[in-house]
Amino acid sequence: ALREAVQRAVDDLPIGEDRKDLDNGKALKLDDQTLAFKTPALLEALQEAWPTLKRNKLCQVLRDLGCAWDTPTIGDGAVRVWVRRVPT
C-alpha cells in the first residue's frame, strides 16, 4: 500500500518551471523522460495518509520504485534531487 501511495504521489506532483519550484513542492521535467523532485514535497503529500512515515523509509521506497538520488545541473547550479525516468 505504501509503495502504491508513493508512486501515486510522485505521479501527482505538480510540474514547476524553474529550480526554485523544487523547494515549493513541485517537480521539474529535466527532459522529455526525466522528472526531478525533492523528498519534502513527497513527505508533505503523504502526511495525511501516512503520518508516521519517515524520510529514510520514503527514500527506500523511492529506490525500490527505480528512482535515483542525483545532482543534476538545474538553472545556475547543481541541486540534490530524486530523478525518475518517465515512461513514454
PDB file of N, CA and C in Angstrom:
ATOM      1  N   ALA A   1       0.826  -1.194   0.000  1.00  0.00           N
ATOM      2  CA  ALA A   1       0.000   0.000   0.000  1.00  0.00           C
ATOM      3  C   ALA A   1       0.875   1.264   0.000  1.00  0.00           C
ATOM      4  N   LEU A   2       1.945   1.273   0.797  1.00  0.00           N
ATOM      5  CA  LEU A   2       2.820   2.450   0.825  1.00  0.00           C
ATOM      6  C   LEU A   2       3.480   2.660  -0.533  1.00  0.00           C
ATOM      7  N   ARG A   3       3.951   1.592  -1.129  1.00  0.00           N
ATOM      8  CA  ARG A   3       4.612   1.691  -2.430  1.00  0.00           C
ATOM      9  C   ARG A   3       3.683   2.354  -3.460  1.00  0.00           C
ATOM     10  N   GLU A   4       2.426   1.923  -3.489  1.00  0.00           N
ATOM     11  CA  GLU A   4       1.463   2.481  -4.434  1.00  0.00           C
ATOM     12  C   GLU A   4       1.181   3.951  -4.117  1.00  0.00           C
ATOM     13  N   ALA A   5       1.103   4.273  -2.827  1.00  0.00           N
ATOM     14  CA  ALA A   5       0.853   5.660  -2.414  1.00  0.00           C
ATOM     15  C   ALA A   5       2.010   6.567  -2.824  1.00  0.00           C
ATOM     16  N   VAL A   6       3.237   6.082  -2.681  1.00  0.00           N
ATOM     17  CA  VAL A   6       4.408   6.876  -3.070  1.00  0.00           C
ATOM     18  C   VAL A   6       4.418   7.059  -4.591  1.00  0.00           C
ATOM     19  N   GLN A   7       4.143   5.996  -5.327  1.00  0.00           N
ATOM     20  CA  GLN A   7       4.106   6.092  -6.793  1.00  0.00           C
ATOM     21  C   GLN A   7       3.060   7.111  -7.231  1.00  0.00           C
ATOM     22  N   ARG A   8       1.895   7.065  -6.608  1.00  0.00           N
ATOM     23  CA  ARG A   8       0.813   8.000  -6.934  1.00  0.00           C
ATOM     24  C   ARG A   8       1.220   9.434  -6.584  1.00  0.00           C
ATOM     25  N   ALA A   9       1.885   9.612  -5.437  1.00  0.00           N
ATOM     26  CA  ALA A   9       2.318  10.950  -5.013  1.00  0.00           C
ATOM     27  C   ALA A   9       3.329  11.533  -6.001  1.00  0.00           C
ATOM     28  N   VAL A  10       4.256  10.705  -6.483  1.00  0.00           N
ATOM     29  CA  VAL A  10       5.229  11.170  -7.475  1.00  0.00           C
ATOM     30  C   VAL A  10       4.500  11.546  -8.764  1.00  0.00           C
ATOM     31  N   ASP A  11       3.594  10.677  -9.197  1.00  0.00           N
ATOM     32  CA  ASP A  11       2.848  10.935 -10.439  1.00  0.00           C
ATOM     33  C   ASP A  11       2.010  12.202 -10.345  1.00  0.00           C
ATOM     34  N   ASP A  12       1.527  12.520  -9.145  1.00  0.00           N
ATOM     35  CA  ASP A  12       0.627  13.653  -8.958  1.00  0.00           C
ATOM     36  C   ASP A  12       1.314  14.973  -8.620  1.00  0.00           C
ATOM     37  N   LEU A  13       2.647  14.956  -8.479  1.00  0.00           N
ATOM     38  CA  LEU A  13       3.340  16.210  -8.169  1.00  0.00           C
ATOM     39  C   LEU A  13       3.102  17.222  -9.285  1.00  0.00           C
ATOM     40  N   PRO A  14       2.773  18.458  -8.918  1.00  0.00           N
ATOM     41  CA  PRO A  14       2.645  19.483  -9.962  1.00  0.00           C
ATOM     42  C   PRO A  14       4.006  19.747 -10.591  1.00  0.00           C
ATOM     43  N   ILE A  15       4.000  20.134 -11.848  1.00  0.00           N
ATOM     44  CA  ILE A  15       5.244  20.394 -12.572  1.00  0.00           C
ATOM     45  C   ILE A  15       5.548  21.884 -12.523  1.00  0.00           C
ATOM     46  N   GLY A  16       6.760  22.202 -12.042  1.00  0.00           N
ATOM     47  CA  GLY A  16       7.188  23.590 -11.963  1.00  0.00           C
ATOM     48  C   GLY A  16       7.933  24.018 -13.214  1.00  0.00           C
ATOM     49  N   GLU A  17       8.405  25.250 -13.197  1.00  0.00           N
ATOM     50  CA  GLU A  17       9.080  25.802 -14.369  1.00  0.00           C
ATOM     51  C   GLU A  17      10.563  26.080 -14.154  1.00  0.00           C
ATOM     52  N   ASP A  18      10.991  26.274 -12.895  1.00  0.00           N
ATOM     53  CA  ASP A  18      12.404  26.516 -12.672  1.00  0.00           C
ATOM     54  C   ASP A  18      12.852  25.939 -11.330  1.00  0.00           C
ATOM     55  N   ARG A  19      14.137  26.052 -11.067  1.00  0.00           N
ATOM     56  CA  ARG A  19      14.771  25.422  -9.910  1.00  0.00           C
ATOM     57  C   ARG A  19      14.086  25.743  -8.579  1.00  0.00           C
ATOM     58  N   LYS A  20      13.671  27.000  -8.388  1.00  0.00           N
ATOM     59  CA  LYS A  20      13.072  27.366  -7.092  1.00  0.00           C
ATOM     60  C   LYS A  20      11.762  26.625  -6.838  1.00  0.00           C
ATOM     61  N   ASP A  21      11.102  26.148  -7.890  1.00  0.00           N
ATOM     62  CA  ASP A  21       9.864  25.400  -7.710  1.00  0.00           C
ATOM     63  C   ASP A  21      10.090  24.072  -6.984  1.00  0.00           C
ATOM     64  N   LEU A  22      11.306  23.534  -7.069  1.00  0.00           N
ATOM     65  CA  LEU A  22      11.627  22.292  -6.350  1.00  0.00           C
ATOM     66  C   LEU A  22      11.456  22.471  -4.839  1.00  0.00           C
ATOM     67  N   ASP A  23      11.737  23.664  -4.348  1.00  0.00           N
ATOM     68  CA  ASP A  23      11.605  23.936  -2.915  1.00  0.00           C
ATOM     69  C   ASP A  23      10.180  24.317  -2.523  1.00  0.00           C
ATOM     70  N   ASN A  24       9.307  24.381  -3.507  1.00  0.00           N
ATOM     71  CA  ASN A  24       7.908  24.732  -3.253  1.00  0.00           C
ATOM     72  C   ASN A  24       6.968  23.567  -3.568  1.00  0.00           C
ATOM     73  N   GLY A  25       7.481  22.347  -3.426  1.00  0.00           N
ATOM     74  CA  GLY A  25       6.634  21.168  -3.562  1.00  0.00           C
ATOM     75  C   GLY A  25       6.315  20.741  -4.975  1.00  0.00           C
ATOM     76  N   LYS A  26       7.095  21.208  -5.935  1.00  0.00           N
ATOM     77  CA  LYS A  26       6.837  20.836  -7.327  1.00  0.00           C
ATOM     78  C   LYS A  26       7.983  20.001  -7.878  1.00  0.00           C
ATOM     79  N   ALA A  27       7.695  19.308  -8.965  1.00  0.00           N
ATOM     80  CA  ALA A  27       8.713  18.553  -9.685  1.00  0.00           C
ATOM     81  C   ALA A  27       9.129  19.374 -10.904  1.00  0.00           C
ATOM     82  N   LEU A  28      10.236  18.991 -11.505  1.00  0.00           N
ATOM     83  CA  LEU A  28      10.682  19.614 -12.753  1.00  0.00           C
ATOM     84  C   LEU A  28      10.947  18.524 -13.776  1.00  0.00           C
ATOM     85  N   LYS A  29      10.605  18.806 -15.013  1.00  0.00           N
ATOM     86  CA  LYS A  29      10.992  17.905 -16.093  1.00  0.00           C
ATOM     87  C   LYS A  29      12.364  18.353 -16.562  1.00  0.00           C
ATOM     88  N   LEU A  30      13.347  17.459 -16.449  1.00  0.00           N
ATOM     89  CA  LEU A  30      14.705  17.782 -16.881  1.00  0.00           C
ATOM     90  C   LEU A  30      14.826  17.613 -18.385  1.00  0.00           C
ATOM     91  N   ASP A  31      14.083  16.680 -18.928  1.00  0.00           N
ATOM     92  CA  ASP A  31      13.971  16.475 -20.366  1.00  0.00           C
ATOM     93  C   ASP A  31      12.660  15.725 -20.572  1.00  0.00           C
ATOM     94  N   ASP A  32      12.435  15.222 -21.758  1.00  0.00           N
ATOM     95  CA  ASP A  32      11.157  14.568 -22.043  1.00  0.00           C
ATOM     96  C   ASP A  32      10.915  13.317 -21.209  1.00  0.00           C
ATOM     97  N   GLN A  33      11.987  12.714 -20.671  1.00  0.00           N
ATOM     98  CA  GLN A  33      11.820  11.442 -19.984  1.00  0.00           C
ATOM     99  C   GLN A  33      12.303  11.422 -18.538  1.00  0.00           C
ATOM    100  N   THR A  34      12.701  12.554 -17.986  1.00  0.00           N
ATOM    101  CA  THR A  34      13.244  12.567 -16.632  1.00  0.00           C
ATOM    102  C   THR A  34      12.545  13.613 -15.773  1.00  0.00           C
ATOM    103  N   LEU A  35      12.069  13.162 -14.622  1.00  0.00           N
ATOM    104  CA  LEU A  35      11.388  14.023 -13.663  1.00  0.00           C
ATOM    105  C   LEU A  35      12.275  14.168 -12.430  1.00  0.00           C
ATOM    106  N   ALA A  36      12.446  15.387 -11.925  1.00  0.00           N
ATOM    107  CA  ALA A  36      13.241  15.649 -10.719  1.00  0.00           C
ATOM    108  C   ALA A  36      12.329  16.196  -9.631  1.00  0.00           C
ATOM    109  N   PHE A  37      12.566  15.766  -8.382  1.00  0.00           N
ATOM    110  CA  PHE A  37      11.759  16.233  -7.259  1.00  0.00           C
ATOM    111  C   PHE A  37      12.534  16.054  -5.973  1.00  0.00           C
ATOM    112  N   LYS A  38      12.083  16.726  -4.915  1.00  0.00           N
ATOM    113  CA  LYS A  38      12.735  16.640  -3.611  1.00  0.00           C
ATOM    114  C   LYS A  38      11.864  15.854  -2.627  1.00  0.00           C
ATOM    115  N   THR A  39      12.514  15.247  -1.658  1.00  0.00           N
ATOM    116  CA  THR A  39      11.838  14.422  -0.656  1.00  0.00           C
ATOM    117  C   THR A  39      10.767  15.169   0.138  1.00  0.00           C
ATOM    118  N   PRO A  40      11.003  16.404   0.610  1.00  0.00           N
ATOM    119  CA  PRO A  40       9.974  17.082   1.419  1.00  0.00           C
ATOM    120  C   PRO A  40       8.628  17.220   0.712  1.00  0.00           C
ATOM    121  N   ALA A  41       8.638  17.383  -0.599  1.00  0.00           N
ATOM    122  CA  ALA A  41       7.375  17.501  -1.341  1.00  0.00           C
ATOM    123  C   ALA A  41       6.550  16.224  -1.207  1.00  0.00           C
ATOM    124  N   LEU A  42       7.224  15.086  -1.259  1.00  0.00           N
ATOM    125  CA  LEU A  42       6.514  13.814  -1.130  1.00  0.00           C
ATOM    126  C   LEU A  42       6.076  13.565   0.303  1.00  0.00           C
ATOM    127  N   LEU A  43       6.936  13.874   1.265  1.00  0.00           N
ATOM    128  CA  LEU A  43       6.555  13.691   2.667  1.00  0.00           C
ATOM    129  C   LEU A  43       5.293  14.499   2.982  1.00  0.00           C
ATOM    130  N   GLU A  44       5.233  15.712   2.468  1.00  0.00           N
ATOM    131  CA  GLU A  44       4.061  16.551   2.699  1.00  0.00           C
ATOM    132  C   GLU A  44       2.820  15.964   2.025  1.00  0.00           C
ATOM    133  N   ALA A  45       2.987  15.488   0.786  1.00  0.00           N
ATOM    134  CA  ALA A  45       1.860  14.918   0.053  1.00  0.00           C
ATOM    135  C   ALA A  45       1.319  13.659   0.727  1.00  0.00           C
ATOM    136  N   LEU A  46       2.191  12.921   1.399  1.00  0.00           N
ATOM    137  CA  LEU A  46       1.799  11.653   2.020  1.00  0.00           C
ATOM    138  C   LEU A  46       1.442  11.783   3.498  1.00  0.00           C
ATOM    139  N   GLN A  47       1.620  12.958   4.074  1.00  0.00           N
ATOM    140  CA  GLN A  47       1.489  13.151   5.514  1.00  0.00           C
ATOM    141  C   GLN A  47       0.126  12.749   6.065  1.00  0.00           C
ATOM    142  N   GLU A  48      -0.943  13.090   5.374  1.00  0.00           N
ATOM    143  CA  GLU A  48      -2.275  12.792   5.900  1.00  0.00           C
ATOM    144  C   GLU A  48      -2.537  11.289   5.973  1.00  0.00           C
ATOM    145  N   ALA A  49      -2.210  10.577   4.910  1.00  0.00           N
ATOM    146  CA  ALA A  49      -2.464   9.132   4.881  1.00  0.00           C
ATOM    147  C   ALA A  49      -1.410   8.331   5.644  1.00  0.00           C
ATOM    148  N   TRP A  50      -0.203   8.853   5.739  1.00  0.00           N
ATOM    149  CA  TRP A  50       0.918   8.143   6.372  1.00  0.00           C
ATOM    150  C   TRP A  50       1.610   9.085   7.370  1.00  0.00           C
ATOM    151  N   PRO A  51       0.955   9.435   8.475  1.00  0.00           N
ATOM    152  CA  PRO A  51       1.505  10.443   9.398  1.00  0.00           C
ATOM    153  C   PRO A  51       2.817  10.042  10.078  1.00  0.00           C
ATOM    154  N   THR A  52       3.115   8.759  10.155  1.00  0.00           N
ATOM    155  CA  THR A  52       4.352   8.335  10.814  1.00  0.00           C
ATOM    156  C   THR A  52       5.468   8.003   9.817  1.00  0.00           C
ATOM    157  N   LEU A  53       5.243   8.273   8.540  1.00  0.00           N
ATOM    158  CA  LEU A  53       6.251   7.981   7.517  1.00  0.00           C
ATOM    159  C   LEU A  53       7.507   8.821   7.752  1.00  0.00           C
ATOM    160  N   LYS A  54       8.631   8.138   7.800  1.00  0.00           N
ATOM    161  CA  LYS A  54       9.925   8.798   7.989  1.00  0.00           C
ATOM    162  C   LYS A  54      10.659   8.915   6.657  1.00  0.00           C
ATOM    163  N   ARG A  55      11.543   9.888   6.593  1.00  0.00           N
ATOM    164  CA  ARG A  55      12.308  10.156   5.372  1.00  0.00           C
ATOM    165  C   ARG A  55      13.065   8.913   4.897  1.00  0.00           C
ATOM    166  N   ASN A  56      13.703   8.180   5.807  1.00  0.00           N
ATOM    167  CA  ASN A  56      14.501   7.026   5.386  1.00  0.00           C
ATOM    168  C   ASN A  56      13.638   5.943   4.745  1.00  0.00           C
ATOM    169  N   LYS A  57      12.439   5.725   5.257  1.00  0.00           N
ATOM    170  CA  LYS A  57      11.527   4.738   4.674  1.00  0.00           C
ATOM    171  C   LYS A  57      11.056   5.204   3.301  1.00  0.00           C
ATOM    172  N   LEU A  58      10.736   6.480   3.173  1.00  0.00           N
ATOM    173  CA  LEU A  58      10.325   7.031   1.885  1.00  0.00           C
ATOM    174  C   LEU A  58      11.446   6.855   0.859  1.00  0.00           C
ATOM    175  N   CYS A  59      12.673   7.144   1.257  1.00  0.00           N
ATOM    176  CA  CYS A  59      13.812   7.011   0.343  1.00  0.00           C
ATOM    177  C   CYS A  59      14.006   5.563  -0.090  1.00  0.00           C
ATOM    178  N   GLN A  60      13.794   4.626   0.820  1.00  0.00           N
ATOM    179  CA  GLN A  60      13.902   3.210   0.487  1.00  0.00           C
ATOM    180  C   GLN A  60      12.851   2.832  -0.567  1.00  0.00           C
ATOM    181  N   VAL A  61      11.627   3.295  -0.388  1.00  0.00           N
ATOM    182  CA  VAL A  61      10.556   3.010  -1.347  1.00  0.00           C
ATOM    183  C   VAL A  61      10.870   3.648  -2.700  1.00  0.00           C
ATOM    184  N   LEU A  62      11.384   4.874  -2.697  1.00  0.00           N
ATOM    185  CA  LEU A  62      11.743   5.533  -3.957  1.00  0.00           C
ATOM    186  C   LEU A  62      12.798   4.729  -4.713  1.00  0.00           C
ATOM    187  N   ARG A  63      13.797   4.224  -3.995  1.00  0.00           N
ATOM    188  CA  ARG A  63      14.819   3.387  -4.642  1.00  0.00           C
ATOM    189  C   ARG A  63      14.181   2.120  -5.213  1.00  0.00           C
ATOM    190  N   ASP A  64      13.290   1.512  -4.439  1.00  0.00           N
ATOM    191  CA  ASP A  64      12.603   0.299  -4.903  1.00  0.00           C
ATOM    192  C   ASP A  64      11.771   0.560  -6.165  1.00  0.00           C
ATOM    193  N   LEU A  65      11.282   1.787  -6.306  1.00  0.00           N
ATOM    194  CA  LEU A  65      10.485   2.160  -7.475  1.00  0.00           C
ATOM    195  C   LEU A  65      11.350   2.555  -8.675  1.00  0.00           C
ATOM    196  N   GLY A  66      12.676   2.519  -8.505  1.00  0.00           N
ATOM    197  CA  GLY A  66      13.574   2.825  -9.608  1.00  0.00           C
ATOM    198  C   GLY A  66      14.030   4.272  -9.683  1.00  0.00           C
ATOM    199  N   CYS A  67      13.707   5.056  -8.671  1.00  0.00           N
ATOM    200  CA  CYS A  67      14.173   6.446  -8.632  1.00  0.00           C
ATOM    201  C   CYS A  67      15.625   6.461  -8.160  1.00  0.00           C
ATOM    202  N   ALA A  68      16.334   7.507  -8.517  1.00  0.00           N
ATOM    203  CA  ALA A  68      17.746   7.621  -8.132  1.00  0.00           C
ATOM    204  C   ALA A  68      18.022   8.994  -7.536  1.00  0.00           C
ATOM    205  N   TRP A  69      18.911   9.045  -6.563  1.00  0.00           N
ATOM    206  CA  TRP A  69      19.356  10.287  -5.917  1.00  0.00           C
ATOM    207  C   TRP A  69      20.479  10.830  -6.777  1.00  0.00           C
ATOM    208  N   ASP A  70      20.348  12.057  -7.280  1.00  0.00           N
ATOM    209  CA  ASP A  70      21.306  12.576  -8.247  1.00  0.00           C
ATOM    210  C   ASP A  70      21.547  14.067  -8.001  1.00  0.00           C
ATOM    211  N   THR A  71      22.538  14.613  -8.686  1.00  0.00           N
ATOM    212  CA  THR A  71      22.874  16.035  -8.583  1.00  0.00           C
ATOM    213  C   THR A  71      22.977  16.644  -9.981  1.00  0.00           C
ATOM    214  N   PRO A  72      21.854  16.791 -10.666  1.00  0.00           N
ATOM    215  CA  PRO A  72      21.927  17.405 -11.995  1.00  0.00           C
ATOM    216  C   PRO A  72      22.096  18.925 -11.891  1.00  0.00           C
ATOM    217  N   THR A  73      22.567  19.518 -12.956  1.00  0.00           N
ATOM    218  CA  THR A  73      22.641  20.972 -13.030  1.00  0.00           C
ATOM    219  C   THR A  73      21.288  21.486 -13.500  1.00  0.00           C
ATOM    220  N   ILE A  74      20.700  22.325 -12.664  1.00  0.00           N
ATOM    221  CA  ILE A  74      19.406  22.917 -12.983  1.00  0.00           C
ATOM    222  C   ILE A  74      19.557  24.415 -12.805  1.00  0.00           C
ATOM    223  N   GLY A  75      19.280  25.159 -13.849  1.00  0.00           N
ATOM    224  CA  GLY A  75      19.434  26.610 -13.762  1.00  0.00           C
ATOM    225  C   GLY A  75      20.891  26.981 -13.583  1.00  0.00           C
ATOM    226  N   ASP A  76      21.187  27.674 -12.468  1.00  0.00           N
ATOM    227  CA  ASP A  76      22.540  28.192 -12.270  1.00  0.00           C
ATOM    228  C   ASP A  76      23.442  27.293 -11.449  1.00  0.00           C
ATOM    229  N   GLY A  77      23.043  26.058 -11.181  1.00  0.00           N
ATOM    230  CA  GLY A  77      23.929  25.186 -10.420  1.00  0.00           C
ATOM    231  C   GLY A  77      23.355  23.806 -10.191  1.00  0.00           C
ATOM    232  N   ALA A  78      24.155  22.988  -9.530  1.00  0.00           N
ATOM    233  CA  ALA A  78      23.755  21.624  -9.230  1.00  0.00           C
ATOM    234  C   ALA A  78      22.821  21.605  -8.020  1.00  0.00           C
ATOM    235  N   VAL A  79      21.908  20.649  -8.017  1.00  0.00           N
ATOM    236  CA  VAL A  79      20.971  20.519  -6.907  1.00  0.00           C
ATOM    237  C   VAL A  79      20.717  19.035  -6.651  1.00  0.00           C
ATOM    238  N   ARG A  80      20.637  18.662  -5.358  1.00  0.00           N
ATOM    239  CA  ARG A  80      20.392  17.259  -4.983  1.00  0.00           C
ATOM    240  C   ARG A  80      18.902  16.985  -5.054  1.00  0.00           C
ATOM    241  N   VAL A  81      18.539  16.055  -5.910  1.00  0.00           N
ATOM    242  CA  VAL A  81      17.134  15.709  -6.113  1.00  0.00           C
ATOM    243  C   VAL A  81      16.999  14.214  -6.401  1.00  0.00           C
ATOM    244  N   TRP A  82      15.784  13.731  -6.309  1.00  0.00           N
ATOM    245  CA  TRP A  82      15.442  12.406  -6.811  1.00  0.00           C
ATOM    246  C   TRP A  82      15.112  12.573  -8.282  1.00  0.00           C
ATOM    247  N   VAL A  83      15.523  11.617  -9.098  1.00  0.00           N
ATOM    248  CA  VAL A  83      15.148  11.630 -10.505  1.00  0.00           C
ATOM    249  C   VAL A  83      14.449  10.309 -10.858  1.00  0.00           C
ATOM    250  N   ARG A  84      13.464  10.444 -11.726  1.00  0.00           N
ATOM    251  CA  ARG A  84      12.730   9.274 -12.173  1.00  0.00           C
ATOM    252  C   ARG A  84      12.520   9.373 -13.669  1.00  0.00           C
ATOM    253  N   ARG A  85      12.801   8.271 -14.334  1.00  0.00           N
ATOM    254  CA  ARG A  85      12.534   8.195 -15.766  1.00  0.00           C
ATOM    255  C   ARG A  85      11.024   8.093 -15.952  1.00  0.00           C
ATOM    256  N   VAL A  86      10.493   8.935 -16.803  1.00  0.00           N
ATOM    257  CA  VAL A  86       9.046   8.954 -17.067  1.00  0.00           C
ATOM    258  C   VAL A  86       8.762   8.010 -18.228  1.00  0.00           C
ATOM    259  N   PRO A  87       7.842   7.054 -18.030  1.00  0.00           N
ATOM    260  CA  PRO A  87       7.528   6.181 -19.157  1.00  0.00           C
ATOM    261  C   PRO A  87       6.929   6.968 -20.312  1.00  0.00           C
ATOM    262  N   THR A  88       7.303   6.600 -21.518  1.00  0.00           N
ATOM    263  CA  THR A  88       6.795   7.336 -22.685  1.00  0.00           C
ATOM    264  C   THR A  88       5.655   6.612 -23.350  1.00  0.00           C
TER     265      THR A  88
END
